[in-house]
Amino acid sequence: MKFLKVIITQLAFTGLCIYNKERFLQAFLKRGRKMDCRTAQSLINSYIEKRMTIEQLEQFLKHVKNCPSCYDELETYFIVYYAMKRLDDKEGSFNMSKLLQEDMKKRRRQVLCYRIQEMILIILILITASIVVMELL
């Protein structure tokens, strides 16, 4: 029985290492916490420059969706950043509010896809562990 526990533990550890165990544990522990305005506002540049972890992005998007003040702050920075980038462009949309909405929608899909991949990996680890257990019995 001890041998079986070692094998299951090793399989789970190997699977989580592939996934990045530390990141998984941090995300799992932080998932229930809500982001505050101060943190959200400090992450606006990271959002615009696409330098956020999935966990940060998920929390940030939830906060900005429900906090008009932080959304306005994000919109202001977003407009300035993308307006400066688009000054040289002759074509393209200059409706920055619409661009921000599209960008947020795209990033929500990114978070959703990541969470689906995360669940699939966990399910595969559990299936693998179950197969090993069944073969040992």
mmCIF file of C-alpha atoms in Angstrom:
data_model
loop_
_atom_site.group_PDB
_atom_site.id
_atom_site.type_symbol
_atom_site.label_atom_id
_atom_site.label_comp_id
_atom_site.label_asym_id
_atom_site.label_seq_id
_atom_site.Cartn_x
_atom_site.Cartn_y
_atom_site.Cartn_z
ATOM 1 C CA MET A 1 0.000 0.000 0.000
ATOM 2 C CA LYS A 2 2.878 2.358 0.762
ATOM 3 C CA PHE A 3 4.256 1.677 -2.728
ATOM 4 C CA LEU A 4 0.885 2.679 -4.199
ATOM 5 C CA LYS A 5 0.865 6.001 -2.341
ATOM 6 C CA VAL A 6 4.389 6.745 -3.547
ATOM 7 C CA ILE A 7 3.424 6.078 -7.171
ATOM 8 C CA ILE A 8 0.272 8.214 -6.973
ATOM 9 C CA THR A 9 2.154 11.024 -5.261
ATOM 10 C CA GLN A 10 4.901 10.872 -7.874
ATOM 11 C CA LEU A 11 2.381 10.939 -10.743
ATOM 12 C CA ALA A 12 0.557 13.886 -9.262
ATOM 13 C CA PHE A 13 3.808 15.719 -8.566
ATOM 14 C CA THR A 14 5.093 15.056 -12.086
ATOM 15 C CA GLY A 15 1.847 16.311 -13.610
ATOM 16 C CA LEU A 16 1.827 19.397 -11.466
ATOM 17 C CA CYS A 17 5.474 20.104 -12.249
ATOM 18 C CA ILE A 18 4.570 20.090 -15.906
ATOM 19 C CA TYR A 19 1.820 22.534 -15.058
ATOM 20 C CA ASN A 20 3.998 24.520 -12.648
ATOM 21 C CA LYS A 21 3.110 23.434 -9.133
ATOM 22 C CA GLU A 22 3.953 26.702 -7.400
ATOM 23 C CA ARG A 23 1.820 28.739 -9.721
ATOM 24 C CA PHE A 24 -1.041 26.278 -9.293
ATOM 25 C CA LEU A 25 -0.866 26.458 -5.505
ATOM 26 C CA GLN A 26 -0.603 30.249 -5.457
ATOM 27 C CA ALA A 27 -3.536 30.590 -7.825
ATOM 28 C CA PHE A 28 -5.594 28.118 -5.814
ATOM 29 C CA LEU A 29 -4.933 29.945 -2.551
ATOM 30 C CA LYS A 30 -5.565 33.420 -4.029
ATOM 31 C CA ARG A 31 -8.602 32.530 -6.121
ATOM 32 C CA GLY A 32 -11.110 33.417 -3.412
ATOM 33 C CA ARG A 33 -9.548 36.777 -2.589
ATOM 34 C CA LYS A 34 -10.796 39.960 -4.178
ATOM 35 C CA MET A 35 -8.491 42.587 -5.583
ATOM 36 C CA ASP A 36 -8.683 46.051 -4.066
ATOM 37 C CA CYS A 37 -8.625 49.350 -5.961
ATOM 38 C CA ARG A 38 -5.065 50.168 -4.985
ATOM 39 C CA THR A 39 -3.767 46.870 -6.380
ATOM 40 C CA ALA A 40 -5.894 47.122 -9.524
ATOM 41 C CA GLN A 41 -4.661 50.627 -10.261
ATOM 42 C CA SER A 42 -1.061 49.572 -9.747
ATOM 43 C CA LEU A 43 -1.574 46.848 -12.380
ATOM 44 C CA ILE A 44 -3.029 49.050 -15.116
ATOM 45 C CA ASN A 45 0.298 49.465 -16.930
ATOM 46 C CA SER A 46 0.945 45.733 -16.652
ATOM 47 C CA TYR A 47 -2.459 45.105 -18.229
ATOM 48 C CA ILE A 48 -1.823 47.512 -21.077
ATOM 49 C CA GLU A 49 1.659 46.103 -21.707
ATOM 50 C CA LYS A 50 0.365 42.504 -21.403
ATOM 51 C CA ARG A 51 2.741 41.615 -18.573
ATOM 52 C CA MET A 52 0.283 39.992 -16.148
ATOM 53 C CA THR A 53 0.090 36.439 -14.965
ATOM 54 C CA ILE A 54 -3.164 34.653 -15.673
ATOM 55 C CA GLU A 55 -4.061 34.873 -11.992
ATOM 56 C CA GLN A 56 -3.460 38.622 -11.896
ATOM 57 C CA LEU A 57 -5.353 39.091 -15.143
ATOM 58 C CA GLU A 58 -8.335 37.122 -13.886
ATOM 59 C CA GLN A 59 -8.536 39.108 -10.639
ATOM 60 C CA PHE A 60 -7.913 42.403 -12.438
ATOM 61 C CA LEU A 61 -10.671 41.812 -14.994
ATOM 62 C CA LYS A 62 -13.155 40.844 -12.279
ATOM 63 C CA HIS A 63 -12.317 43.954 -10.282
ATOM 64 C CA VAL A 64 -12.421 46.370 -13.211
ATOM 65 C CA LYS A 65 -15.731 44.903 -14.378
ATOM 66 C CA ASN A 66 -17.311 45.718 -11.012
ATOM 67 C CA CYS A 67 -15.494 48.942 -10.091
ATOM 68 C CA PRO A 68 -16.415 52.010 -12.181
ATOM 69 C CA SER A 69 -13.571 54.052 -10.702
ATOM 70 C CA CYS A 70 -10.892 51.538 -11.682
ATOM 71 C CA TYR A 71 -12.504 50.992 -15.069
ATOM 72 C CA ASP A 72 -12.367 54.748 -15.726
ATOM 73 C CA GLU A 73 -8.713 54.789 -14.689
ATOM 74 C CA LEU A 74 -7.956 51.861 -17.010
ATOM 75 C CA GLU A 75 -9.860 53.495 -19.849
ATOM 76 C CA THR A 76 -7.895 56.727 -19.445
ATOM 77 C CA TYR A 77 -4.522 54.980 -19.548
ATOM 78 C CA PHE A 78 -5.684 52.704 -22.371
ATOM 79 C CA ILE A 79 -6.840 55.664 -24.481
ATOM 80 C CA VAL A 80 -3.570 57.550 -23.980
ATOM 81 C CA TYR A 81 -1.426 54.496 -24.698
ATOM 82 C CA TYR A 82 -3.261 53.346 -27.821
ATOM 83 C CA ALA A 83 -3.968 56.829 -29.146
ATOM 84 C CA MET A 84 -0.223 57.503 -29.110
ATOM 85 C CA LYS A 85 0.418 54.210 -30.937
ATOM 86 C CA ARG A 86 -2.244 54.927 -33.544
ATOM 87 C CA LEU A 87 -1.259 58.504 -34.370
ATOM 88 C CA ASP A 88 0.826 57.300 -37.273
ATOM 89 C CA ASP A 89 -1.825 54.863 -38.511
ATOM 90 C CA LYS A 90 -4.035 56.216 -41.218
ATOM 91 C CA GLU A 91 -6.489 53.348 -40.902
ATOM 92 C CA GLY A 92 -8.104 51.588 -37.999
ATOM 93 C CA SER A 93 -10.657 52.411 -35.392
ATOM 94 C CA PHE A 94 -10.193 55.389 -33.134
ATOM 95 C CA ASN A 95 -13.078 54.380 -30.879
ATOM 96 C CA MET A 96 -10.850 53.668 -27.895
ATOM 97 C CA SER A 97 -13.694 52.674 -25.573
ATOM 98 C CA LYS A 98 -14.751 50.007 -28.046
ATOM 99 C CA LEU A 99 -11.140 48.867 -28.422
ATOM 100 C CA LEU A 100 -10.853 48.528 -24.652
ATOM 101 C CA GLN A 101 -14.057 46.488 -24.482
ATOM 102 C CA GLU A 102 -12.804 44.203 -27.261
ATOM 103 C CA ASP A 103 -9.435 43.837 -25.544
ATOM 104 C CA MET A 104 -11.056 42.945 -22.223
ATOM 105 C CA LYS A 105 -13.320 40.411 -23.941
ATOM 106 C CA LYS A 106 -10.301 38.838 -25.641
ATOM 107 C CA ARG A 107 -8.424 38.627 -22.351
ATOM 108 C CA ARG A 108 -11.429 37.090 -20.570
ATOM 109 C CA ARG A 109 -11.424 34.381 -23.243
ATOM 110 C CA GLN A 110 -7.697 33.918 -22.627
ATOM 111 C CA VAL A 111 -8.341 33.380 -18.905
ATOM 112 C CA LEU A 112 -11.196 30.987 -19.659
ATOM 113 C CA CYS A 113 -9.052 28.935 -22.055
ATOM 114 C CA TYR A 114 -6.295 28.777 -19.466
ATOM 115 C CA ARG A 115 -8.725 27.598 -16.768
ATOM 116 C CA ILE A 116 -10.107 24.932 -19.108
ATOM 117 C CA GLN A 117 -6.580 23.695 -19.848
ATOM 118 C CA GLU A 118 -5.889 23.676 -16.119
ATOM 119 C CA MET A 119 -8.954 21.517 -15.446
ATOM 120 C CA ILE A 120 -8.119 19.143 -18.299
ATOM 121 C CA LEU A 121 -4.618 18.667 -16.915
ATOM 122 C CA ILE A 122 -5.952 17.929 -13.438
ATOM 123 C CA ILE A 123 -8.451 15.445 -14.873
ATOM 124 C CA LEU A 124 -5.689 13.735 -16.867
ATOM 125 C CA ILE A 125 -3.552 13.456 -13.740
ATOM 126 C CA LEU A 126 -6.449 11.923 -11.836
ATOM 127 C CA ILE A 127 -7.225 9.502 -14.672
ATOM 128 C CA THR A 128 -3.578 8.455 -14.855
ATOM 129 C CA ALA A 129 -3.465 7.924 -11.104
ATOM 130 C CA SER A 130 -6.698 5.896 -11.268
ATOM 131 C CA ILE A 131 -5.322 3.683 -14.040
ATOM 132 C CA VAL A 132 -2.174 3.008 -12.026
ATOM 133 C CA VAL A 133 -4.241 2.152 -8.952
ATOM 134 C CA MET A 134 -6.489 -0.209 -10.918
ATOM 135 C CA GLU A 135 -3.517 -1.979 -12.491
ATOM 136 C CA LEU A 136 -1.892 -2.459 -9.091
ATOM 137 C CA LEU A 137 -5.044 -3.962 -7.599
#
